[in-house]
Amino acid sequence: MSSQNRTALVLFGSETGNAQDVADEIAKLLERLHFLTQVFEMDSIDVVGLFNWAIRKLYKRLLQLGARDFYPRGESDSQHPEGVDGDFIPWSAGLRAHLLETYDVPAGLSPIPEDVLLTPKWLLDFVNPSLLLQHANRGPYSIPDPQVIPEANLHSNGPEAGKPKDAASDQIQPPDEMLPIPDSIIVTLHRNDRVTPTSHWQDVRWLTFVGPELVEYQPGDVLTVFPKNFPQGVNEIISLMGWTTVADEPICFIATTPSSDRRDENPPIRHLLPAPDLTLRKLLTHHLDISAIPRRSFFSLIAHFTDDPFQKERLLEFTKTEYLDELHDYTTRPRRSILEVLQEFDTVKVPWRWAGNLFPALKGRQFSIASGGSLKTAGAGPSQTRFDLLVAMVKYRTVIRRVRQGVCSRYLASLPIGTQARVLLRRGGLHVSSAQATKPVIMVAPGTGIAPMRSMLWERLSWKQHAENNKQHPRINGHSTPTMIGKHLLFFGCRNKDSDYFFKREWEQLGSDIDLRVFAAFSRDQRAKVYVQDLIREQAELVHHFLHDQLGLIYICGSSGKMPQAVREALIEVFQSRGSLDRASAEAYLLKMEKDGRYQQETW
């Protein structure tokens, strides 16, 4: 098989960035075996054109559709004692051996050793022709192989690296500049209030954005917010790497391979500012995650860009299987960021053209919309749409006593009223329809999982009001809507009644408009901890009546930790105790509810 026929496509789906990191590592493994490899996010290509599949249970569905399993799938758990790499490294080693055994390396070639620096598919370059002249004889497809770049050029950051430049930013807050995001909505921030007391351990924000036109959305839908890095961190990276002289020059991505070897002409980072607006400083501000926890591949890369033998040796140790526990203790446990690693390994000087390969992409964060029904326009102007979010700010102290703050949390907390931003509106995992209006509903929502439930309750109230006002033709979105709305049970969980019992007054108001009963579990207000699953067991007869006798619906939203399984276990016990079922039959009933769309879960 020639190298031209050895192609591989790696797809990933990720919210946190872990899947993309793993996909990139698999791609490098394949490239070292001379496969022409492409890495794509699942929603960036027409996967439906390849397979008719559902995202959930993807592996099983692909097998059902005739896909061939050429190597056993790998499963990894971020809670592994050594992190994701604890599972991924042995799996990838097996994959490499299998590929070598199954697909012979082309004649005259051998696998590329791990210590050889691979040429990235994209590098940065200047847009300004006068600056390009300083790098003579460099064209888009004539970039030297890093394997043979002279040492002086390999580590060069430009002809004037280290000289000061007046364009360095003195800003404290991220700039207001918005990215060119297709299909996005420009919204204005109208509210940014902390709804937990300052004495409470967590800062939870109620944010309200208003869009300039009417936009339809449903309970469970999500808003994607695109965070930005703060100038202090960006300036620190620029200074550490010696990129000051080039930081504010117009730049662009250029491909290192001919277009015939690429399935996609687009650079690896989405929503780039167009030339000549894009600069290295803006790339670091808007597009690259300088606060990410570095993976093993990061240490492998930066080890090529230091002349200090001690630091190089230490960096390479972190890439070896036998030092996985040390890598985990150095990075994951203390949540040490890329910026902090570069501060500690201060002899590392990565060429600015490699910046897009040094940092992972800064991802947009998805938040469930908390508004629904009449709240979609309440307080907004004519023909405008309101989006409420309930966001728990990520801020904590690590085992090394350093304060950590989520990139998006810090960004959102800093936004002043009147800030404009581009956001994406996307369908969520809940399927809510007015055709289900008469069905009784159980909602289980600890913490900020209450956001989509609030949206749903206000939406169901609007169905009732719409039907009452249009009794002759009560139709919403094509569905007839009777004036009678099913009853509602809300199981809400939080720590303290006086600290994080979100929207308490609204439940009292809604209780008089629709049949709503709220059962709240306050886990820290008494010696024995009480959680939502405990209240479900206490209300077993009522829960069984809703779900079994009246064929009602149940929605579970919140943290993807232990809560969903604990709630599921409580429901199985309800069906056993109140339905006189054995465990197998109770589990089967719950599975049928899931299959019929009566049991829905949205966790994060």
Short mmCIF file of C-alpha atoms in Angstrom, two decimals, residues 78 122 129 250 330 465 474 511:
data_model
loop_
_atom_site.label_atom_id
_atom_site.label_comp_id
_atom_site.label_asym_id
_atom_site.label_seq_id
_atom_site.Cartn_x
_atom_site.Cartn_y
_atom_site.Cartn_z
CA SER A 78 -11.00 10.92 33.83
CA TRP A 122 -0.67 24.42 9.73
CA PRO A 129 4.43 41.38 2.48
CA PRO A 250 -1.28 40.79 11.13
CA TYR A 330 2.29 17.47 38.45
CA GLN A 465 -52.72 30.30 29.05
CA PRO A 474 -55.94 25.89 20.89
CA GLY A 511 -47.90 26.82 42.33
#
